[in-house]
Amino acid sequence: MNLLSKIALATVFLVYLLLGLRHSAQQGFWHDEIYTLTFLNGVSVYDFEGSIWSGQDTLFDANDYKEILREDHFYDHFSTQILHEGHPPLYFMFLKIWSYSFGATEIALRSFSLCCGILTFLVLFNLFRVKSKRKYTAWVVLALLIANPFLFYFFTEARMYALALLLAALSFKYWLEYKEQKKIKSSAFLYFCLSSVGLLYTHYYGLFFLSSLAFFELLSDGIKKSIFNHGIALLCFLPWGFAIRKQLDFHDVHWTDGIISFGESIVGYFNGIVQLLISPMANPFLYEQVIIIAIILLAVSLLLIKKRKFIAILLSTIFMYGIQIYVFDQIVEHHSILVPRYYMFVLIFIYWGLHKMIDTTPQIPSLLAAATYIIISSIVIPQIYQLDRAPKQMFREVAAFTDGQLDPETRVLVFEPKGPLLIGIAYYLQNNFKLMTVDQIPSNLGTSAVYIDERLGVSYREDNYHQDQQEELEFIPFVGVLLYK
């Protein structure tokens, strides 16, 4: 790559970084990110034994919770924290190191994800550049990646998804390289193993991505000894199985509980793929669905002419990816197949197919498909950036309203449910309000109570207390949070 190309690439990434940092500062932490923030301080806000809620039966104020978050018990409480969290540990370990240099503000914690996302772009760009016959192919694929609204959204969130996608991209890159070299004793094979292990220790659903790589290899190469190399990462992950068992004991009720049918799962999976390409945290508009489906069908049609075996295997792999999640859901009685961010790694297969389309099929239709996607996505990303689409929960905005409209001397904030909602708003409050959880409200609280309820659609946690009292109060809605005063 010449100097001009390097400058262009650096400029593109710098602009993406600056926009991502600006967007990261626009909203406060939401529910899941509060888990991340408190984890870094060694504070468990889950309603489990060993959390800050254990044995708590007194009225606390906002400053009490802020003081808890000022203490650092990350290492002392790590073993309890990771069991309560329900995810693997690698992301939190890396983020803790990151926080030593950059702090724990919204920009600081989200910037780690943003940097992981940009590195993912770089890994895939360099991979496709080496594999391309046409000089422009890798640049077009990079444009498709950068234009993806789903990626922009989750690359600016303080959770593990961006790191997991980076590790999946590295695993994919080194898998292709060592397959071509046909050498086990190579750096490519070593890095494949390391990145695969890292993926499993970052997000459990990385297992379905790695098994899908093995499935692709099985279909393309047949049964060979190399297929067993995919088990190395799993063997390295087995020691963590004891922790998984304990995590499951804590998380006996999950927000994705409930089985759905095979038909609903498959439809949900392919709707999820459309969301992965155009619309985070919400169903796309009808015209967006139609355009994305049309682009996918065009890509498949073009590849059926030039790369029939490749597209047949790729589509089979993507379908098998979904089948694995369906089977898993049936075993554990969940419907996680309706949560696209859990299987966002399938995007790597999709962009691999788009790379083949742009690089090997007729230029006009393939570039027209790419340009159409970039145009439609360029409408969505500004909507996300301006908070007109998929805004995060408004903990910071609720706190600002409370500070400006209510008297901390006469009003008590009552939260349902306990957990990130209370901690998140306490984190942003400027005035030292009295705070309590809804299950502890005394009978004599009367009109001083201000009810703050979370809305995430989790029926077993929401709307269990004091609905009659709330109906008589003024209702102020925020994104994901309802306030009654």
Tab-separated table of C-alpha atoms in Angstrom:
chain	number	residue	atom	x	y	z
A	1	MET	CA	0.000	0.000	0.000
A	2	ASN	CA	1.475	3.345	-1.056
A	3	LEU	CA	1.824	6.435	1.112
A	4	LEU	CA	-1.302	8.130	-0.266
A	5	SER	CA	-3.416	5.062	0.549
A	6	LYS	CA	-2.015	4.933	4.063
A	7	ILE	CA	-2.850	8.604	4.606
A	8	ALA	CA	-6.367	8.052	3.268
A	9	LEU	CA	-6.850	5.045	5.548
A	10	ALA	CA	-5.567	6.919	8.601
A	11	THR	CA	-7.834	9.871	7.783
A	12	VAL	CA	-10.908	7.640	7.490
A	13	PHE	CA	-10.188	5.977	10.836
A	14	LEU	CA	-9.457	9.304	12.528
A	15	VAL	CA	-12.783	10.766	11.380
A	16	TYR	CA	-14.611	7.619	12.564
A	17	LEU	CA	-12.801	7.832	15.899
A	18	LEU	CA	-13.696	11.488	16.430
A	19	LEU	CA	-17.344	10.937	15.510
A	20	GLY	CA	-17.468	7.897	17.780
A	21	LEU	CA	-15.963	9.794	20.706
A	22	ARG	CA	-18.378	12.673	20.190
A	23	HIS	CA	-21.299	10.248	20.119
A	24	SER	CA	-19.969	8.457	23.210
A	25	ALA	CA	-20.280	11.670	25.211
A	26	GLN	CA	-23.840	12.462	24.140
A	27	GLN	CA	-25.611	10.089	26.520
A	28	GLY	CA	-24.945	8.650	29.923
A	29	PHE	CA	-24.422	4.992	30.703
A	30	TRP	CA	-27.419	2.724	30.182
A	31	HIS	CA	-28.483	-0.378	32.130
A	32	ASP	CA	-25.835	-2.851	30.866
A	33	GLU	CA	-23.074	-0.250	30.960
A	34	ILE	CA	-23.787	0.425	34.625
A	35	TYR	CA	-22.890	-3.231	35.198
A	36	THR	CA	-19.591	-2.526	33.438
A	37	LEU	CA	-18.917	0.630	35.465
A	38	THR	CA	-19.663	-0.995	38.813
A	39	PHE	CA	-17.695	-4.130	37.897
A	40	LEU	CA	-14.564	-2.032	37.454
A	41	ASN	CA	-15.006	-0.815	41.043
A	42	GLY	CA	-15.670	-4.272	42.444
A	43	VAL	CA	-19.305	-3.463	43.250
A	44	SER	CA	-21.990	-6.003	42.407
A	45	VAL	CA	-25.382	-4.424	41.707
A	46	TYR	CA	-27.096	-7.694	40.828
A	47	ASP	CA	-29.840	-8.801	43.175
A	48	PHE	CA	-27.817	-11.836	44.264
A	49	GLU	CA	-26.262	-12.965	47.509
A	50	GLY	CA	-22.993	-11.079	47.974
A	51	SER	CA	-24.144	-7.921	46.159
A	52	ILE	CA	-24.622	-4.484	47.716
A	53	TRP	CA	-28.303	-5.315	48.200
A	54	SER	CA	-27.600	-8.244	50.504
A	55	GLY	CA	-28.943	-7.458	53.961
A	56	GLN	CA	-29.714	-3.859	53.079
A	57	ASP	CA	-32.798	-2.646	54.961
A	58	THR	CA	-32.117	1.037	55.580
A	59	LEU	CA	-32.644	4.236	53.635
A	60	PHE	CA	-29.572	5.353	51.668
A	61	ASP	CA	-28.901	8.648	49.952
A	62	ALA	CA	-27.261	9.408	46.628
A	63	ASN	CA	-23.910	10.291	48.168
A	64	ASP	CA	-23.729	6.900	49.887
A	65	TYR	CA	-23.867	5.137	46.531
A	66	LYS	CA	-21.359	7.553	45.019
A	67	GLU	CA	-18.999	6.785	47.881
A	68	ILE	CA	-19.342	3.065	47.181
A	69	LEU	CA	-18.340	3.677	43.573
A	70	ARG	CA	-15.279	5.696	44.606
A	71	GLU	CA	-13.718	2.660	46.249
A	72	ASP	CA	-11.801	0.147	44.153
A	73	HIS	CA	-12.371	-3.497	45.065
A	74	PHE	CA	-11.955	-4.870	41.551
A	75	TYR	CA	-9.402	-7.519	42.466
A	76	ASP	CA	-10.814	-8.315	45.916
A	77	HIS	CA	-14.316	-8.952	44.594
A	78	PHE	CA	-13.471	-10.246	41.124
A	79	SER	CA	-14.451	-13.863	41.778
A	80	THR	CA	-17.899	-12.815	43.010
A	81	GLN	CA	-18.323	-10.140	40.367
A	82	ILE	CA	-17.692	-12.447	37.418
A	83	LEU	CA	-20.165	-15.032	38.717
A	84	HIS	CA	-22.831	-12.348	39.097
A	85	GLU	CA	-22.017	-10.818	35.705
A	86	GLY	CA	-22.657	-14.045	33.792
A	87	HIS	CA	-20.068	-13.344	31.062
A	88	PRO	CA	-16.452	-14.435	30.582
A	89	PRO	CA	-13.718	-12.326	32.241
A	90	LEU	CA	-11.382	-11.125	29.474
A	91	TYR	CA	-13.218	-7.925	28.512
A	92	PHE	CA	-13.361	-6.692	32.102
A	93	MET	CA	-9.679	-7.422	32.654
A	94	PHE	CA	-8.669	-5.476	29.534
A	95	LEU	CA	-11.063	-2.628	30.328
A	96	LYS	CA	-9.696	-2.314	33.867
A	97	ILE	CA	-6.190	-1.864	32.454
A	98	TRP	CA	-7.572	0.672	29.976
A	99	SER	CA	-9.260	2.620	32.782
A	100	TYR	CA	-5.945	3.140	34.566
A	101	SER	CA	-4.873	5.368	31.684
A	102	PHE	CA	-8.154	6.928	30.568
A	103	GLY	CA	-10.500	6.815	33.564
A	104	ALA	CA	-14.052	5.530	33.825
A	105	THR	CA	-16.154	8.240	32.185
A	106	GLU	CA	-18.536	7.496	29.318
A	107	ILE	CA	-15.925	8.532	26.753
A	108	ALA	CA	-13.150	6.623	28.523
A	109	LEU	CA	-14.924	3.275	28.771
A	110	ARG	CA	-16.659	3.494	25.410
A	111	SER	CA	-13.425	4.503	23.701
A	112	PHE	CA	-12.018	1.041	24.410
A	113	SER	CA	-14.841	-0.481	22.364
A	114	LEU	CA	-14.361	2.173	19.690
A	115	CYS	CA	-10.664	1.356	19.342
A	116	CYS	CA	-11.469	-2.363	19.174
A	117	GLY	CA	-13.968	-1.594	16.428
A	118	ILE	CA	-11.470	0.399	14.372
A	119	LEU	CA	-8.928	-2.401	14.775
A	120	THR	CA	-11.589	-4.807	13.483
A	121	PHE	CA	-11.950	-2.632	10.389
A	122	LEU	CA	-8.184	-2.623	9.943
A	123	VAL	CA	-7.889	-6.411	10.307
A	124	LEU	CA	-10.634	-7.087	7.769
A	125	PHE	CA	-9.410	-4.379	5.383
A	126	ASN	CA	-5.873	-5.800	5.313
A	127	LEU	CA	-7.204	-9.337	4.943
A	128	PHE	CA	-9.479	-8.480	2.025
A	129	ARG	CA	-6.817	-6.286	0.425
A	130	VAL	CA	-4.431	-9.241	0.276
A	131	LYS	CA	-7.181	-11.550	-1.031
A	132	SER	CA	-8.523	-9.151	-3.669
A	133	LYS	CA	-7.947	-9.258	-7.406
A	134	ARG	CA	-9.370	-5.800	-7.971
A	135	LYS	CA	-7.598	-2.867	-6.347
A	136	TYR	CA	-10.774	-1.174	-5.162
A	137	THR	CA	-12.417	-4.239	-3.582
A	138	ALA	CA	-11.005	-3.858	-0.073
A	139	TRP	CA	-11.843	-0.149	-0.046
A	140	VAL	CA	-15.456	-0.830	-0.989
A	141	VAL	CA	-15.747	-3.474	1.725
A	142	LEU	CA	-14.219	-1.035	4.203
A	143	ALA	CA	-16.839	1.538	3.180
A	144	LEU	CA	-19.558	-1.077	3.783
A	145	LEU	CA	-18.146	-1.792	7.245
A	146	ILE	CA	-17.821	1.850	8.220
A	147	ALA	CA	-21.334	2.581	6.956
A	148	ASN	CA	-22.866	-0.181	9.100
A	149	PRO	CA	-25.148	1.548	11.672
A	150	PHE	CA	-25.247	-1.520	13.929
A	151	LEU	CA	-21.473	-1.533	14.260
A	152	PHE	CA	-21.323	2.213	14.913
A	153	TYR	CA	-23.853	1.775	17.721
A	154	PHE	CA	-22.098	-1.099	19.470
A	155	PHE	CA	-18.602	0.244	18.873
A	156	THR	CA	-19.668	3.151	21.095
A	157	GLU	CA	-20.969	1.035	23.965
A	158	ALA	CA	-19.057	0.001	27.091
A	159	ARG	CA	-19.704	-3.709	26.715
A	160	MET	CA	-17.756	-6.659	25.332
A	161	TYR	CA	-19.211	-6.855	21.807
A	162	ALA	CA	-16.546	-4.812	19.985
A	163	LEU	CA	-13.669	-6.728	21.596
A	164	ALA	CA	-15.383	-10.027	20.806
A	165	LEU	CA	-15.863	-9.037	17.158
A	166	LEU	CA	-12.196	-8.026	16.927
A	167	LEU	CA	-11.116	-11.422	18.260
A	168	ALA	CA	-13.520	-13.168	15.873
A	169	ALA	CA	-12.037	-11.186	12.965
A	170	LEU	CA	-8.511	-12.162	14.027
A	171	SER	CA	-9.552	-15.794	14.370
A	172	PHE	CA	-11.068	-15.687	10.877
A	173	LYS	CA	-7.996	-14.008	9.367
A	174	TYR	CA	-5.524	-16.472	10.830
A	175	TRP	CA	-7.786	-19.419	10.032
A	176	LEU	CA	-7.662	-18.457	6.350
A	177	GLU	CA	-3.898	-17.944	6.488
A	178	TYR	CA	-2.962	-21.223	8.142
A	179	LYS	CA	-5.373	-23.113	5.856
A	180	GLU	CA	-3.569	-21.694	2.831
A	181	GLN	CA	-0.134	-22.395	4.316
A	182	LYS	CA	-1.232	-25.902	5.327
A	183	LYS	CA	1.204	-25.751	8.208
A	184	ILE	CA	0.378	-26.397	11.834
A	185	LYS	CA	3.815	-25.202	12.899
A	186	SER	CA	3.258	-21.609	11.855
A	187	SER	CA	2.591	-18.256	13.462
A	188	ALA	CA	-0.791	-18.115	11.706
A	189	PHE	CA	-1.956	-21.296	13.438
A	190	LEU	CA	-0.672	-20.052	16.805
A	191	TYR	CA	-2.504	-16.744	16.416
A	192	PHE	CA	-5.636	-18.571	15.286
A	193	CYS	CA	-5.610	-20.581	18.485
A	194	LEU	CA	-4.871	-17.580	20.704
A	195	SER	CA	-7.559	-15.361	19.165
A	196	SER	CA	-10.089	-18.206	19.295
A	197	VAL	CA	-9.395	-18.801	22.971
A	198	GLY	CA	-9.602	-15.058	23.580
A	199	LEU	CA	-12.984	-14.955	21.836
A	200	LEU	CA	-14.413	-17.681	24.068
A	201	TYR	CA	-13.128	-15.902	27.172
A	202	THR	CA	-14.823	-12.687	25.961
A	203	HIS	CA	-18.276	-13.858	24.836
A	204	TYR	CA	-19.784	-17.316	25.130
A	205	TYR	CA	-21.600	-17.062	21.799
A	206	GLY	CA	-18.184	-16.947	20.131
A	207	LEU	CA	-18.432	-20.732	20.343
A	208	PHE	CA	-21.059	-20.708	17.581
A	209	PHE	CA	-18.785	-18.641	15.352
A	210	LEU	CA	-15.827	-20.988	15.831
A	211	SER	CA	-17.959	-24.075	15.228
A	212	SER	CA	-19.280	-22.382	12.066
A	213	LEU	CA	-15.698	-21.960	10.831
A	214	ALA	CA	-15.191	-25.678	11.407
A	215	PHE	CA	-18.446	-26.421	9.562
A	216	PHE	CA	-17.317	-24.325	6.576
A	217	GLU	CA	-14.021	-26.184	6.533
A	218	LEU	CA	-15.842	-29.522	6.694
A	219	LEU	CA	-18.040	-28.647	3.717
A	220	SER	CA	-15.201	-27.228	1.619
A	221	ASP	CA	-12.393	-29.693	2.430
A	222	GLY	CA	-14.147	-32.799	3.721
A	223	ILE	CA	-13.104	-34.734	6.797
A	224	LYS	CA	-9.398	-34.168	7.405
A	225	LYS	CA	-7.230	-34.149	10.483
A	226	SER	CA	-7.112	-30.361	10.416
A	227	ILE	CA	-10.792	-30.230	11.398
A	228	PHE	CA	-9.824	-31.329	14.900
A	229	ASN	CA	-7.634	-28.233	15.296
A	230	HIS	CA	-10.801	-26.290	15.995
A	231	GLY	CA	-11.121	-28.199	19.252
A	232	ILE	CA	-7.947	-26.674	20.705
A	233	ALA	CA	-9.711	-23.464	21.741
A	234	LEU	CA	-12.512	-25.480	23.303
A	235	LEU	CA	-10.034	-27.559	25.301
A	236	CYS	CA	-8.397	-24.378	26.588
A	237	PHE	CA	-11.831	-23.102	27.564
A	238	LEU	CA	-12.879	-26.211	29.513
A	239	PRO	CA	-11.346	-25.058	32.839
A	240	TRP	CA	-13.744	-22.130	32.807
A	241	GLY	CA	-16.648	-24.586	32.760
A	242	PHE	CA	-16.696	-24.659	36.566
A	243	ALA	CA	-17.336	-20.910	36.624
A	244	ILE	CA	-20.084	-21.249	34.016
A	245	ARG	CA	-21.865	-23.762	36.208
A	246	LYS	CA	-21.805	-21.313	39.121
A	247	GLN	CA	-22.938	-18.454	36.885
A	248	LEU	CA	-25.950	-20.486	35.800
A	249	ASP	CA	-26.837	-21.115	39.441
A	250	PHE	CA	-27.060	-17.350	39.992
A	251	HIS	CA	-28.874	-16.599	36.728
A	252	ASP	CA	-31.758	-19.024	37.185
A	253	VAL	CA	-34.051	-16.403	35.645
A	254	HIS	CA	-32.906	-14.599	32.489
A	255	TRP	CA	-34.451	-11.848	30.414
A	256	THR	CA	-34.522	-14.143	27.343
A	257	ASP	CA	-36.331	-16.948	29.167
A	258	GLY	CA	-39.031	-18.681	27.151
A	259	ILE	CA	-38.877	-21.023	24.172
A	260	ILE	CA	-40.202	-19.998	20.770
A	261	SER	CA	-40.958	-22.305	17.850
A	262	PHE	CA	-38.551	-23.335	15.114
A	263	GLY	CA	-40.365	-21.165	12.578
A	264	GLU	CA	-40.324	-18.122	14.849
A	265	SER	CA	-36.639	-18.716	15.580
A	266	ILE	CA	-35.639	-18.899	11.914
A	267	VAL	CA	-37.686	-15.836	11.021
A	268	GLY	CA	-36.211	-14.039	14.049
A	269	TYR	CA	-32.695	-15.045	13.009
A	270	PHE	CA	-33.005	-13.677	9.494
A	271	ASN	CA	-34.718	-10.540	10.795
A	272	GLY	CA	-31.745	-10.275	13.134
A	273	ILE	CA	-29.346	-10.434	10.190
A	274	VAL	CA	-31.201	-7.525	8.593
A	275	GLN	CA	-30.882	-5.603	11.877
A	276	LEU	CA	-27.158	-6.392	11.980
A	277	LEU	CA	-26.837	-4.621	8.652
A	278	ILE	CA	-29.043	-1.590	9.190
A	279	SER	CA	-30.813	-1.056	12.511
A	280	PRO	CA	-29.509	-1.504	16.074
A	281	MET	CA	-31.899	-2.076	18.976
A	282	ALA	CA	-35.049	-1.710	16.846
A	283	ASN	CA	-36.819	-3.230	13.878
A	284	PRO	CA	-35.851	-1.525	10.623
A	285	PHE	CA	-38.398	0.420	8.617
A	286	LEU	CA	-40.142	-1.515	5.870
A	287	TYR	CA	-38.268	0.247	3.064
A	288	GLU	CA	-34.957	-0.536	4.805
A	289	GLN	CA	-35.901	-4.211	5.091
A	290	VAL	CA	-36.852	-4.342	1.418
A	291	ILE	CA	-33.596	-2.703	0.302
A	292	ILE	CA	-31.376	-4.912	2.499
A	293	ILE	CA	-33.136	-8.089	1.384
A	294	ALA	CA	-32.862	-6.974	-2.245
A	295	ILE	CA	-29.112	-6.374	-1.840
A	296	ILE	CA	-28.654	-9.796	-0.216
A	297	LEU	CA	-30.611	-11.521	-2.999
A	298	LEU	CA	-28.616	-9.665	-5.662
A	299	ALA	CA	-25.334	-10.648	-4.000
A	300	VAL	CA	-26.393	-14.290	-3.820
A	301	SER	CA	-27.563	-14.259	-7.442
A	302	LEU	CA	-24.303	-12.764	-8.691
A	303	LEU	CA	-22.214	-15.248	-6.705
A	304	LEU	CA	-24.273	-18.168	-7.981
A	305	ILE	CA	-22.980	-17.303	-11.444
A	306	LYS	CA	-19.283	-16.970	-10.557
A	307	LYS	CA	-18.768	-18.682	-7.189
A	308	ARG	CA	-21.490	-21.311	-6.952
A	309	LYS	CA	-19.712	-23.673	-4.577
A	310	PHE	CA	-18.501	-20.851	-2.330
A	311	ILE	CA	-21.918	-19.218	-1.944
A	312	ALA	CA	-23.608	-22.580	-1.350
A	313	ILE	CA	-21.181	-23.389	1.454
A	314	LEU	CA	-21.337	-19.859	2.862
A	315	LEU	CA	-25.140	-19.821	2.971
A	316	SER	CA	-25.153	-23.275	4.548
A	317	THR	CA	-22.713	-22.023	7.193
A	318	ILE	CA	-24.805	-18.946	7.967
A	319	PHE	CA	-27.923	-21.130	8.236
A	320	MET	CA	-26.085	-23.630	10.462
A	321	TYR	CA	-24.989	-20.714	12.657
A	322	GLY	CA	-28.644	-19.983	13.357
A	323	ILE	CA	-29.514	-23.650	13.881
A	324	GLN	CA	-26.873	-23.888	16.599
A	325	ILE	CA	-28.399	-20.961	18.471
A	326	TYR	CA	-31.874	-22.461	18.056
A	327	VAL	CA	-30.727	-25.777	19.523
A	328	PHE	CA	-28.989	-23.986	22.372
A	329	ASP	CA	-32.150	-21.987	23.076
A	330	GLN	CA	-34.230	-25.148	23.173
A	331	ILE	CA	-31.834	-26.796	25.628
A	332	VAL	CA	-31.719	-23.860	28.054
A	333	GLU	CA	-35.290	-22.679	27.350
A	334	HIS	CA	-34.329	-19.251	26.024
A	335	HIS	CA	-35.077	-17.185	22.912
A	336	SER	CA	-31.675	-15.495	22.546
A	337	ILE	CA	-31.919	-15.956	18.770
A	338	LEU	CA	-34.046	-12.795	18.830
A	339	VAL	CA	-31.074	-10.778	20.175
A	340	PRO	CA	-28.866	-9.972	17.137
A	341	ARG	CA	-25.942	-8.528	19.110
A	342	TYR	CA	-25.345	-11.995	20.590
A	343	TYR	CA	-24.509	-13.376	17.152
A	344	MET	CA	-23.051	-10.293	15.486
A	345	PHE	CA	-20.022	-12.445	14.539
A	346	VAL	CA	-22.072	-13.743	11.606
A	347	LEU	CA	-21.310	-10.373	10.000
A	348	ILE	CA	-17.821	-11.676	9.236
A	349	PHE	CA	-19.297	-14.361	6.992
A	350	ILE	CA	-21.612	-11.806	5.387
A	351	TYR	CA	-18.798	-9.384	4.602
A	352	TRP	CA	-16.719	-12.266	3.292
A	353	GLY	CA	-19.515	-12.976	0.828
A	354	LEU	CA	-19.780	-9.290	-0.103
A	355	HIS	CA	-16.030	-9.219	-0.695
A	356	LYS	CA	-16.332	-12.155	-3.115
A	357	MET	CA	-19.232	-10.437	-4.881
A	358	ILE	CA	-17.370	-7.161	-5.390
A	359	ASP	CA	-14.119	-8.882	-6.365
A	360	THR	CA	-15.374	-11.525	-8.813
A	361	THR	CA	-18.773	-10.574	-10.232
A	362	PRO	CA	-19.674	-7.951	-12.883
A	363	GLN	CA	-18.664	-4.523	-11.678
A	364	ILE	CA	-21.777	-2.469	-12.364
A	365	PRO	CA	-24.358	-4.522	-10.409
A	366	SER	CA	-21.985	-5.315	-7.545
A	367	LEU	CA	-20.904	-1.692	-7.102
A	368	LEU	CA	-24.506	-0.541	-7.475
A	369	ALA	CA	-25.507	-2.869	-4.622
A	370	ALA	CA	-22.661	-1.546	-2.462
A	371	ALA	CA	-23.492	2.081	-3.256
A	372	THR	CA	-27.173	1.527	-2.443
A	373	TYR	CA	-26.287	0.093	0.961
A	374	ILE	CA	-23.898	2.964	1.736
A	375	ILE	CA	-26.552	5.531	0.785
A	376	ILE	CA	-29.286	3.958	2.909
A	377	SER	CA	-26.904	3.523	5.851
A	378	SER	CA	-25.736	7.120	5.552
A	379	ILE	CA	-29.288	8.092	6.483
A	380	VAL	CA	-29.403	5.834	9.552
A	381	ILE	CA	-26.043	6.683	11.137
A	382	PRO	CA	-26.822	10.422	11.453
A	383	GLN	CA	-30.122	9.447	13.093
A	384	ILE	CA	-28.191	7.410	15.665
A	385	TYR	CA	-25.612	10.156	16.078
A	386	GLN	CA	-28.327	12.765	16.698
A	387	LEU	CA	-30.149	10.410	19.139
A	388	ASP	CA	-33.215	10.269	16.892
A	389	ARG	CA	-32.819	6.515	16.594
A	390	ALA	CA	-32.030	3.848	19.213
A	391	PRO	CA	-31.129	6.273	22.045
A	392	LYS	CA	-29.829	4.693	25.213
A	393	GLN	CA	-31.714	4.725	28.506
A	394	MET	CA	-31.878	8.208	29.942
A	395	PHE	CA	-30.380	7.790	33.411
A	396	ARG	CA	-28.473	11.040	33.096
A	397	GLU	CA	-31.533	12.913	31.817
A	398	VAL	CA	-33.743	11.551	34.630
A	399	ALA	CA	-31.155	12.694	37.170
A	400	ALA	CA	-31.004	16.160	35.608
A	401	PHE	CA	-34.805	16.447	35.667
A	402	THR	CA	-34.914	15.290	39.281
A	403	ASP	CA	-32.247	17.785	40.332
A	404	GLY	CA	-34.030	20.629	38.579
A	405	GLN	CA	-37.651	19.890	39.456
A	406	LEU	CA	-37.694	18.205	42.875
A	407	ASP	CA	-36.657	19.197	46.383
A	408	PRO	CA	-34.215	16.721	47.990
A	409	GLU	CA	-35.392	17.802	51.443
A	410	THR	CA	-39.018	16.749	50.914
A	411	ARG	CA	-38.992	14.052	48.216
A	412	VAL	CA	-37.773	10.442	48.341
A	413	LEU	CA	-36.871	8.557	45.152
A	414	VAL	CA	-38.332	5.041	44.999
A	415	PHE	CA	-36.874	2.687	42.382
A	416	GLU	CA	-38.262	-0.410	40.688
A	417	PRO	CA	-36.438	-2.685	40.195
A	418	LYS	CA	-33.297	-2.462	42.318
A	419	GLY	CA	-30.021	-2.665	40.461
A	420	PRO	CA	-28.519	-0.563	37.647
A	421	LEU	CA	-31.507	1.796	37.584
A	422	LEU	CA	-30.887	3.075	41.112
A	423	ILE	CA	-27.097	3.087	40.840
A	424	GLY	CA	-27.200	4.756	37.437
A	425	ILE	CA	-29.391	7.654	38.532
A	426	ALA	CA	-27.524	8.039	41.842
A	427	TYR	CA	-24.310	8.257	39.807
A	428	TYR	CA	-25.644	11.288	37.894
A	429	LEU	CA	-27.567	13.094	40.663
A	430	GLN	CA	-26.103	16.381	41.848
A	431	ASN	CA	-28.388	16.756	44.877
A	432	ASN	CA	-28.246	14.319	47.771
A	433	PHE	CA	-31.712	12.747	47.471
A	434	LYS	CA	-32.857	9.908	49.695
A	435	LEU	CA	-33.097	6.701	47.666
A	436	MET	CA	-34.844	3.439	48.339
A	437	THR	CA	-35.985	0.330	46.505
A	438	VAL	CA	-39.664	-0.187	45.935
A	439	ASP	CA	-39.878	-3.347	48.055
A	440	GLN	CA	-38.718	-1.377	51.123
A	441	ILE	CA	-41.099	1.569	50.976
A	442	PRO	CA	-42.680	2.325	54.395
A	443	SER	CA	-46.407	2.965	54.708
A	444	ASN	CA	-45.892	6.520	56.012
A	445	LEU	CA	-43.958	7.772	52.980
A	446	GLY	CA	-47.125	9.223	51.427
A	447	THR	CA	-46.896	12.019	48.873
A	448	SER	CA	-43.158	12.456	49.307
A	449	ALA	CA	-42.526	9.371	47.142
A	450	VAL	CA	-41.296	9.832	43.566
A	451	TYR	CA	-41.479	6.541	41.699
A	452	ILE	CA	-38.805	5.827	39.096
A	453	ASP	CA	-39.449	2.635	37.109
A	454	GLU	CA	-37.295	0.923	34.516
A	455	ARG	CA	-38.776	-0.295	31.245
A	456	LEU	CA	-36.839	-3.021	29.464
A	457	GLY	CA	-39.720	-5.407	28.833
A	458	VAL	CA	-38.616	-7.804	31.577
A	459	SER	CA	-41.972	-8.844	33.007
A	460	TYR	CA	-40.671	-10.758	36.002
A	461	ARG	CA	-38.839	-7.640	37.306
A	462	GLU	CA	-41.158	-4.771	36.366
A	463	ASP	CA	-44.597	-3.491	37.427
A	464	ASN	CA	-44.786	-5.569	40.607
A	465	TYR	CA	-45.374	-2.801	43.164
A	466	HIS	CA	-47.520	0.270	43.817
A	467	GLN	CA	-49.255	0.546	40.461
A	468	ASP	CA	-52.374	2.092	42.026
A	469	GLN	CA	-50.387	4.866	43.710
A	470	GLN	CA	-48.527	5.653	40.492
A	471	GLU	CA	-51.746	6.092	38.504
A	472	GLU	CA	-52.631	9.080	40.683
A	473	LEU	CA	-49.327	10.867	40.036
A	474	GLU	CA	-47.988	13.013	37.192
A	475	PHE	CA	-46.279	10.799	34.625
A	476	ILE	CA	-43.026	11.871	32.915
A	477	PRO	CA	-41.642	9.396	30.342
A	478	PHE	CA	-37.975	9.063	29.424
A	479	VAL	CA	-36.294	6.519	27.172
A	480	GLY	CA	-36.415	3.250	29.115
A	481	VAL	CA	-37.378	4.988	32.368
A	482	LEU	CA	-40.734	6.233	33.684
A	483	LEU	CA	-40.995	8.817	36.464
A	484	TYR	CA	-44.115	9.439	38.563
A	485	LYS	CA	-44.273	12.473	40.870
